[in-house]
Each structure stands twice: as structure tokens, then as C-alpha cells.
CSV table of C-alpha atoms in Angstrom, one decimal:
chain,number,residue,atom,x,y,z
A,1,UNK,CA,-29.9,-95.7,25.4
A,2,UNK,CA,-27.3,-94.9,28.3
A,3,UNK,CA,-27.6,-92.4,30.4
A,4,UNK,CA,-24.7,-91.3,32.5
A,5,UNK,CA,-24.5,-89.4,35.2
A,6,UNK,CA,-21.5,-87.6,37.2
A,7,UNK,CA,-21.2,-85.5,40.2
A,8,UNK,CA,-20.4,-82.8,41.5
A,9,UNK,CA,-19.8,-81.1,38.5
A,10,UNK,CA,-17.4,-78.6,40.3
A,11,UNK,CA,-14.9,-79.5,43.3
A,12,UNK,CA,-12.2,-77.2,45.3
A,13,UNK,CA,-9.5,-79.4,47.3
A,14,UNK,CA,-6.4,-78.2,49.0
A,15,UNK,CA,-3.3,-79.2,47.5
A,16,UNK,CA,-2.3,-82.7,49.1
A,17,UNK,CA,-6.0,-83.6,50.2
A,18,UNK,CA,-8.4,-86.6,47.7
A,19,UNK,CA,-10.7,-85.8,45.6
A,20,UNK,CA,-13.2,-88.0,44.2
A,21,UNK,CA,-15.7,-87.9,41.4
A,22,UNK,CA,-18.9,-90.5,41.3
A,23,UNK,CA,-20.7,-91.9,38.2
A,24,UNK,CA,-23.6,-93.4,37.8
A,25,UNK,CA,-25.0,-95.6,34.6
A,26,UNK,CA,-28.9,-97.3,33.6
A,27,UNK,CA,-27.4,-100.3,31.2
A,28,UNK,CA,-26.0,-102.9,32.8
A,29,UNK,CA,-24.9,-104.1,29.5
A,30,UNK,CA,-22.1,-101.3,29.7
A,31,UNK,CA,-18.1,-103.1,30.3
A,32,UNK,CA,-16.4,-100.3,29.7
A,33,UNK,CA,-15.4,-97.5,31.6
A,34,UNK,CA,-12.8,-94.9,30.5
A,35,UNK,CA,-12.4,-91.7,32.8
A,36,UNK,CA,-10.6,-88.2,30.8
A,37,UNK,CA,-9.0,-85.6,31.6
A,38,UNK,CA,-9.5,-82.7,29.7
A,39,UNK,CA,-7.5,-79.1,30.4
A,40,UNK,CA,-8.9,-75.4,29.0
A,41,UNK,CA,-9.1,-75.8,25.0
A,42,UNK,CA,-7.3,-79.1,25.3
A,43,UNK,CA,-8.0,-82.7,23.8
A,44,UNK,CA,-9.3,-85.0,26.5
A,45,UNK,CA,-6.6,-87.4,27.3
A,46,UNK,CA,-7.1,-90.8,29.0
A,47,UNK,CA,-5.8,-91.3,32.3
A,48,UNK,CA,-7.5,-95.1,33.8
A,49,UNK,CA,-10.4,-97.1,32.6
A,50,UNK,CA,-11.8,-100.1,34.2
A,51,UNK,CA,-13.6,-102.9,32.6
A,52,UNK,CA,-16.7,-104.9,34.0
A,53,UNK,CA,-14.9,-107.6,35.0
A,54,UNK,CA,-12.5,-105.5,37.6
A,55,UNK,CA,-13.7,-103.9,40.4
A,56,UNK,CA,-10.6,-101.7,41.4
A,57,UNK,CA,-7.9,-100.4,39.3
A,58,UNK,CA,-5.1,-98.4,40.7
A,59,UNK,CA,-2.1,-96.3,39.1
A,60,UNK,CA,-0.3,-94.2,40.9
A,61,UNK,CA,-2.0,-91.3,42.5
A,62,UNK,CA,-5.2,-92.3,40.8
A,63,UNK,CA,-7.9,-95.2,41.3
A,64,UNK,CA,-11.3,-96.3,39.8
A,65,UNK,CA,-13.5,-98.5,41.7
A,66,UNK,CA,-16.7,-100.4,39.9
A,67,UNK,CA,-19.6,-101.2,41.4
A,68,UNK,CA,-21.9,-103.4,38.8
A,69,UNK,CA,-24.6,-104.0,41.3
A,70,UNK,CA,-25.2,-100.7,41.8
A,71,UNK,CA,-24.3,-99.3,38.7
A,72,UNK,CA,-21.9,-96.6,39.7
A,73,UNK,CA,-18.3,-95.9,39.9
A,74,UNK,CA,-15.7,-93.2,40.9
A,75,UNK,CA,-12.8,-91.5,40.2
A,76,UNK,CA,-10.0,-91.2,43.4
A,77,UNK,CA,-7.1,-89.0,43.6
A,78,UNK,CA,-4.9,-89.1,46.0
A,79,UNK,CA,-2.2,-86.3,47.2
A,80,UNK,CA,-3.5,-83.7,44.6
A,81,UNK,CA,-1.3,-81.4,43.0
A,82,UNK,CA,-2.2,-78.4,41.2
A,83,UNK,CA,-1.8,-79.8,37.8
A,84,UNK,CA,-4.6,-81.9,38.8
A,85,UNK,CA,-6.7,-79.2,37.6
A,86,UNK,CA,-8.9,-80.0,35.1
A,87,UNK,CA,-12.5,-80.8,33.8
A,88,UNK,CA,-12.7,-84.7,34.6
A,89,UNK,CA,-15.0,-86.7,32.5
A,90,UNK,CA,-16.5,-90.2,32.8
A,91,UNK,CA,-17.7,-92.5,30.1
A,92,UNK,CA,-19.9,-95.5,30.3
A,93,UNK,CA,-19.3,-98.0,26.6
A,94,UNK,CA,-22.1,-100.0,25.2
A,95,UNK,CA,-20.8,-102.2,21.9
A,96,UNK,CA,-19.4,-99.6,19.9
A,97,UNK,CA,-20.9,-96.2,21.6
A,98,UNK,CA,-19.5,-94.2,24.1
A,99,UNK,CA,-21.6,-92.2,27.0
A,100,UNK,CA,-20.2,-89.4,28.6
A,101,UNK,CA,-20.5,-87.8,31.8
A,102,UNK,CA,-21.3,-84.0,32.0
A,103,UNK,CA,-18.0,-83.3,33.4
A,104,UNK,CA,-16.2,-82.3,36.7
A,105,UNK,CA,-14.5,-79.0,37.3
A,106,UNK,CA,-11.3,-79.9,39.7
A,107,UNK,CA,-9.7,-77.3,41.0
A,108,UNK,CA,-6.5,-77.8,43.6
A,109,UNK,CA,-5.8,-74.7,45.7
A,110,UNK,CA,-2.1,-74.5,46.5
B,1,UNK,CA,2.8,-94.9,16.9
B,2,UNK,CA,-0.8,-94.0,16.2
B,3,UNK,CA,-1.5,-90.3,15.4
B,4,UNK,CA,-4.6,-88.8,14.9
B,5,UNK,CA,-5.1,-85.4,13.0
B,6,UNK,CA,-7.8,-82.8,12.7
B,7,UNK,CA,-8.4,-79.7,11.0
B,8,UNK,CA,-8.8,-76.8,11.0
B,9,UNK,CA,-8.2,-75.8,14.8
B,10,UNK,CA,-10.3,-72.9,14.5
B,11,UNK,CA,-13.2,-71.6,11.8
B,12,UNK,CA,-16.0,-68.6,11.8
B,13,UNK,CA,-18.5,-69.6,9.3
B,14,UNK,CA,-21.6,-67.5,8.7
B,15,UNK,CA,-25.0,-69.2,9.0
B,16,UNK,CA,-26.2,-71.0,6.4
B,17,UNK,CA,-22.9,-71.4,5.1
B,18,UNK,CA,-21.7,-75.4,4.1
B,19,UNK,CA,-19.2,-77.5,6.6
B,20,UNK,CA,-16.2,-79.5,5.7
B,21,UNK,CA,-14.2,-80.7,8.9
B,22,UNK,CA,-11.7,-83.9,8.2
B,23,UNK,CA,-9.9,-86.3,10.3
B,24,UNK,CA,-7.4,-88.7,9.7
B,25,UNK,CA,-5.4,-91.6,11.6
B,26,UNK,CA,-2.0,-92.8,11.1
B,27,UNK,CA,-0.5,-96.1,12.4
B,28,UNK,CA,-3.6,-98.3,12.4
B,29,UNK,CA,-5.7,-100.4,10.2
B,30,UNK,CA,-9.7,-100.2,10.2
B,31,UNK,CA,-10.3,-98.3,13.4
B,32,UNK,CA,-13.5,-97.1,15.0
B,33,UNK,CA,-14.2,-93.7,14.2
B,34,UNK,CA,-16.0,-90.9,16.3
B,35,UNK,CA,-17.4,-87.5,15.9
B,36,UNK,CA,-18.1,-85.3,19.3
B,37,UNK,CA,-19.4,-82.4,20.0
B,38,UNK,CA,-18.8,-80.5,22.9
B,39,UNK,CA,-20.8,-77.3,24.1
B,40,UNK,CA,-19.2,-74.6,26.1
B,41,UNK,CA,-18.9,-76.2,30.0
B,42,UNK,CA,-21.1,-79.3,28.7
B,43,UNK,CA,-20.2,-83.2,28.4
B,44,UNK,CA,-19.1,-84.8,25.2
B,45,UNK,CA,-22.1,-85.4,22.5
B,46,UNK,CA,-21.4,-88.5,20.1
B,47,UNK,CA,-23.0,-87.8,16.7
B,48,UNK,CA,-21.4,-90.0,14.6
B,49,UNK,CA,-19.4,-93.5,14.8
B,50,UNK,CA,-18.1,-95.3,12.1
B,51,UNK,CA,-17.0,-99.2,12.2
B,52,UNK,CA,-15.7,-99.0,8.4
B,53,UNK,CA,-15.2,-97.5,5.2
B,54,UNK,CA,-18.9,-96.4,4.4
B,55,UNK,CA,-20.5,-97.2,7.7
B,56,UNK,CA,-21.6,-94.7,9.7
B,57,UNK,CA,-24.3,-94.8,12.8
B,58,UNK,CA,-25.9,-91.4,13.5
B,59,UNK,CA,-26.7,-90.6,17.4
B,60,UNK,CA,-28.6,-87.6,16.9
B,61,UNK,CA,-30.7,-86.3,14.1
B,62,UNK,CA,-29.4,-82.6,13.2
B,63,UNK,CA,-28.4,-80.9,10.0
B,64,UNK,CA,-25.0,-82.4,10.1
B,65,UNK,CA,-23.6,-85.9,8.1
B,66,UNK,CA,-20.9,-87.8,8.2
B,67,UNK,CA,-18.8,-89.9,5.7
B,68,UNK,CA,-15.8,-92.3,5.5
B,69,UNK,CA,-14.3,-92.4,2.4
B,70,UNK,CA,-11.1,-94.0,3.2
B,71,UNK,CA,-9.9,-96.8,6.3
B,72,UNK,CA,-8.6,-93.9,7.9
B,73,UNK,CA,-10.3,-90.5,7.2
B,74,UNK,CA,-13.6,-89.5,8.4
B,75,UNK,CA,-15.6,-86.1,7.6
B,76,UNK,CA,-17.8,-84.4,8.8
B,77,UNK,CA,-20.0,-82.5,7.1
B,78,UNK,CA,-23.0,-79.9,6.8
B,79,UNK,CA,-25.1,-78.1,3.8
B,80,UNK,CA,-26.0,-75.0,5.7
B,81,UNK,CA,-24.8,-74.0,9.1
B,82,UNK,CA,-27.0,-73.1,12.1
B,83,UNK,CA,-26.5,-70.8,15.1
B,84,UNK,CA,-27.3,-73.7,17.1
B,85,UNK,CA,-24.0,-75.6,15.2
B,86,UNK,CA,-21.6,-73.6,17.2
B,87,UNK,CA,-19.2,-75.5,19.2
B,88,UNK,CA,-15.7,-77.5,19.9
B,89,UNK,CA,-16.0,-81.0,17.5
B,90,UNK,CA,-13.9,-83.8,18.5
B,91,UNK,CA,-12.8,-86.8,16.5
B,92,UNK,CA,-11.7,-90.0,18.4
B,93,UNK,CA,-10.7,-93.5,17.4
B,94,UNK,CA,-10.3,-96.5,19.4
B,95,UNK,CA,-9.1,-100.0,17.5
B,96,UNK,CA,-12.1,-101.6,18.6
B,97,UNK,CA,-15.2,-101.6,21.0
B,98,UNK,CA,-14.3,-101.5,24.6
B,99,UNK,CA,-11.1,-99.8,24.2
B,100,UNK,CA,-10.1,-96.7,25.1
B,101,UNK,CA,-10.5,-93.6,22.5
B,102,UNK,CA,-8.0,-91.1,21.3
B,103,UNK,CA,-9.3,-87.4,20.4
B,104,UNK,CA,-8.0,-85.3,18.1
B,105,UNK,CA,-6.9,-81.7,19.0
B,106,UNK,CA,-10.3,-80.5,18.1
B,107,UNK,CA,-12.1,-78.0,16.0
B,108,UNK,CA,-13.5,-74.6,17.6
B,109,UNK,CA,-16.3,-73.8,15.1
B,110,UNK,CA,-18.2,-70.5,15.7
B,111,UNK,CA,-21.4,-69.6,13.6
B,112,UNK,CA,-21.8,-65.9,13.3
């Protein structure tokens, strides 16, 4: 099955500086990938997703690039804020199944 | 809108004890179904996904079960309760493969 991987799995930024989160994937026959953002005892909540066929998605503050050659792709914010703060996860989809990532601990010092 | 609902929030079951945690969805026809389960400061496990009423594809073997009775309610379910059961379960729906998934609030279950 698919294995995905994500790093670091914690990550301190100053308030106003990036941050950025890497994924990594085995299948190649995965075309979707959703990135969450899930606060302390919270639901995770979508916030981008990019699909196979895209290799850049932007909104707002926040990007995903896609890399299908190499099988990897990342998570940007720009200008944190401290409500950025959060356990980020990424998610590789194969047909019906979702993979997750192990989750990234973001924290934005004011 | 869609809605999705899960209960309870919170439950302390003793070991061996049986399971009964139920989601439902409002505002959609025949979506994909998902149980997760997610250990303290660990990624999200899929155990169970469910296409349709009485389909349901198991990830990982483990004391636990799943059924989908109606369109839009999926339970799960166990017959006796492990140590190893504890954790925050998370039900999701998406309307169809490749589409983005919407979790419930989640249940914190805690096996004493």
C-alpha cells in the first residue's frame, strides 16, 4: 500500500517568517493530495489540496507544490501568524483510500 | 450545506466492555464513508471505508467492525474493548474518490 511520509514532525518560526512542511509518497498511482489542519482536540479541517495534474496551487498565505517525478510535495506558509499554530497533516489518495502523514507540530512565536 | 455528526464526544469504557460509536451525514446522497483513528501525537489510521450501504473495506485487522446500515450513517463497532483500543476516532466523508474529506468532531474513547 502507500506509505507517506512527512517532515519535520515539529517546527518553531517567528511570527512573519515561512514555514514549510515536505511529504513524500511510494505510489505513483496517488492524484490526490489534501493537506489538514488540525488544532488541540479539534477536527482536522481542510485548508488546500492539489491534484496530480497541477503542480502549484496557491491561496492566500498558503501554497502546495507537486512534484510527481519525485514523488514528494510541500506545504508553504507565508507571513505566519500565531494562529498558524497547529499539527499540519498531509495525505496521499489512492482510489477510495486515504494515507496520512504523521503530522507536523507548527508553532509561531510572537 | 453538508453536516456531519458524531457521537458521543467523550466515553470511559472498561476493558472488555462492547463499542457503539455512530456517525451520520446530512445534505448528501451516497457519500464515502471513513473511520480514523488517531493516537495521542500520531498521524491519522484509516480502519474502515465504506462506498455504500453494506460495503465496507477494512484496512487493519483488529477487534473492531464496521457497518452501514443506512446511505448516511456508519458505525462503528467492537464486542469487547482492549487497552490497546484507546484513542480519538474520527469519521470523514468525501462525495467521492479524489475529493477532499470532512471529519466529524471526533470521539475521545479511553479504555480503563
Amino acid at each position: 500500500g502507500e506509505n507517506v511520509e512527512q517532515h519535520p514532525s515539529t517546527l518553531s518560526v517567528q511570527e512573519g517568517d515561512s514555514a514549510v512542511i515536505k511529504c513524500t509518497y511510494s505510489d505513483s498511482a496517488s492524484n490526490y493530495f489534501p493537506w489538514y489542519k488540525q488544532e488541540l482536540g479539534k477536527r482536522p479541517q481542510l485548508i488546500i489540496d492539489i491534484r496530480s495534474n497541477v503542480g502549484e496551487k496557491k491561496d492566500q498565505r498558503i501554497a502546495v507544490t507537486l512534484n510527481k517525478t519525485a514523488k514528494h510535495f510541500s506545504l508553504h506558509i507565508t507571513e505566519t501568524q500565531p494562529e498558524d499554530s497547529a499539527v499540519y497533516f498531509c495525505a496521499a489518495s489512492i482510489g477510495n483510500q486515504f494515507y496520512f502523514g504523521t503530522g507536523t507540530s507548527l508553532t509561531v512565536i510572537p | 450545506s453538508q453536516t456531519i455528526h458524531q457521537w458521543p464526544a467523550t466515553l470511559v469504557q472498561p476493558v472488555g466492555s462492547p463499542l457503539s460509536l455512530e456517525c451520520t451525514v446530512e445534505g448528501t446522497s451516497n457519500p464515502n464513508l471513513y473511520w480514523y483513528r488517531q493516537a495521542a501525537g500520531r498521524g491519522l489510521q484509516l480502519l474502515f471505508y465504506s462506498v455504500g450501504i453494506g460495503q465496507i473495506s477494512s484496512e487493519v485487522p483488529q477487534n473492531l467492525s464496521a457497518s452501514r446500515p443506512q446511505d448516511r450513517q456508519f458505525i462503528l463497532s467492537s464486542k469487547k474493548l482492549l487497552l490497546s483500543d484507546s484513542g480519538f476516532y474520527l469519521c470523514a466523508w468525501s462525495v467521492d474518490r479524489a475529493q477532499p474529506q470532512h471529519f466529524g468532531d471526533g470521539t475521545r474513547l479511553s479504555i480503563l
